[in-house]
PDB file of C-alpha atoms in Angstrom:
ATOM      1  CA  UNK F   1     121.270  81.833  96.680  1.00 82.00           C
ATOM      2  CA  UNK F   2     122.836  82.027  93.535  1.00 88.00           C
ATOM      3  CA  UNK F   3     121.542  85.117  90.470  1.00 89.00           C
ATOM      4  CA  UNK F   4     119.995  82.001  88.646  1.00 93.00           C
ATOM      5  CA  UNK F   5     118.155  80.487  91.817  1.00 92.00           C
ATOM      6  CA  UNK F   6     117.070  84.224  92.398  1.00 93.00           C
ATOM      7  CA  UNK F   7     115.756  84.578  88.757  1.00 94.00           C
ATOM      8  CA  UNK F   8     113.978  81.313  88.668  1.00 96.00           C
ATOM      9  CA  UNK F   9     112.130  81.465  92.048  1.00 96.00           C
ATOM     10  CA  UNK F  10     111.053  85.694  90.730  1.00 96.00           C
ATOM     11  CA  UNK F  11     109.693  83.724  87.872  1.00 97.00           C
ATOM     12  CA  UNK F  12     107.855  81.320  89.745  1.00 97.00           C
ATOM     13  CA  UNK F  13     106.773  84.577  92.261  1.00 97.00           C
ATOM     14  CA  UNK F  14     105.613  86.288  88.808  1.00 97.00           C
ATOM     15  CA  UNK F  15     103.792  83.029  87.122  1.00 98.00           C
ATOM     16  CA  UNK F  16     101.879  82.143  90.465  1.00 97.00           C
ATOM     17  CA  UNK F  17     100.656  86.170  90.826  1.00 96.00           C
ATOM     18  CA  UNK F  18      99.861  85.448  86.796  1.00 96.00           C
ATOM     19  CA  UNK F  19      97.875  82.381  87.272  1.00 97.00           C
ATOM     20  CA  UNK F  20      95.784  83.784  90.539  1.00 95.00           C
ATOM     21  CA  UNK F  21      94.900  87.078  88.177  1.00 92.00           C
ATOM     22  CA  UNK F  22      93.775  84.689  85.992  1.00 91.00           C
ATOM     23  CA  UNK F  23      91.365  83.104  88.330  1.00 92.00           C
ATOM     24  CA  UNK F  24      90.250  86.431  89.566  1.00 89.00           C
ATOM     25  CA  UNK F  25      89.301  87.709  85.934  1.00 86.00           C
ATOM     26  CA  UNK F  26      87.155  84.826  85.655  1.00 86.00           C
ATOM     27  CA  UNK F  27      85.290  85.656  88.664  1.00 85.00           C
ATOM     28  CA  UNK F  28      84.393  89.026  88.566  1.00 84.00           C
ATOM     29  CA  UNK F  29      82.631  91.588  85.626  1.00 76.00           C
ATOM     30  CA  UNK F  30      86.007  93.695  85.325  1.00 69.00           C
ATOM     31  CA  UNK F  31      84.691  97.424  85.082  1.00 67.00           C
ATOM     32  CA  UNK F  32      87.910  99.870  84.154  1.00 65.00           C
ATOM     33  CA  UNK F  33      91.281  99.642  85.747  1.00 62.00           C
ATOM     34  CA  UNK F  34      90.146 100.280  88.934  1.00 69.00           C
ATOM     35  CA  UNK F  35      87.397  98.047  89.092  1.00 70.00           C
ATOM     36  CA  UNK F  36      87.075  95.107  91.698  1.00 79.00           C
ATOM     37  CA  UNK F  37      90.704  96.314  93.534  1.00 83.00           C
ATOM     38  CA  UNK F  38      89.731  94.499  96.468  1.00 87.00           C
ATOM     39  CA  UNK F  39      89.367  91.347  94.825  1.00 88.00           C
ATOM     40  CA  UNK F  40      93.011  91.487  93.629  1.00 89.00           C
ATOM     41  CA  UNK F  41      94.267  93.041  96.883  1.00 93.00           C
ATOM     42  CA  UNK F  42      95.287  89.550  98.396  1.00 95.00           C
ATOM     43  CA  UNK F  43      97.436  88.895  95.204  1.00 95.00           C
ATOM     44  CA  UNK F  44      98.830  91.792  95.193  1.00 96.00           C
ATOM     45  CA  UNK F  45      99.685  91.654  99.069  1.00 97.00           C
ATOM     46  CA  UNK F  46     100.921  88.204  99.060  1.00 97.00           C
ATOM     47  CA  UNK F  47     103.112  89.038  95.594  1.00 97.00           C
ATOM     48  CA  UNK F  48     104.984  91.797  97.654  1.00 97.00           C
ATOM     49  CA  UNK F  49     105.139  89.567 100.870  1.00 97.00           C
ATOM     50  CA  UNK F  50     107.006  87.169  98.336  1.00 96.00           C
ATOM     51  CA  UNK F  51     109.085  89.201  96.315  1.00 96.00           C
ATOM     52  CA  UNK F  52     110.723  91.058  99.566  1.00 96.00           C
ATOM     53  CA  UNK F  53     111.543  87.139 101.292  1.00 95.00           C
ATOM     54  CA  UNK F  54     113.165  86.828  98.437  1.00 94.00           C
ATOM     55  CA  UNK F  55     114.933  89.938  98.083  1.00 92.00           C
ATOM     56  CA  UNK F  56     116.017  89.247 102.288  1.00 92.00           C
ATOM     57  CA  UNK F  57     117.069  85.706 101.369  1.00 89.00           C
ATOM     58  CA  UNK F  58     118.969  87.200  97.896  1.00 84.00           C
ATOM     59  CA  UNK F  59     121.024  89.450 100.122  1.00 73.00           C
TER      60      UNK F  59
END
């Protein structure tokens, strides 16, 4: 994988995270920064599940 494959799939990694929030915020009465974690947990977990395949397939 070249630097400029690696930067355009993190972009794609940081758009689809983006676009999910998005979906999220629409959902739920957002209530400080801490409100509703667990409705953003999955993004969050499947963001770092992405971003470290890509860091292993980077290397």
């Amino acid at each position: 994988m070249t630097r400029e494959e690696y930067k355009n799939k993190f972009k794609e990694i940081v758009d689809w995270a983006d676009k999910e929030t998005e979906k999220v915020n629409k959902k739920v009465e957002i209530i400080g920064l801490d409100g509703n974690k667990e409705a953003y947990q999955p993004i969050h977990t499947e963001y770092k599940n992405k971003i470290n395949e890509l860091k292993n397939d980077y290397k």
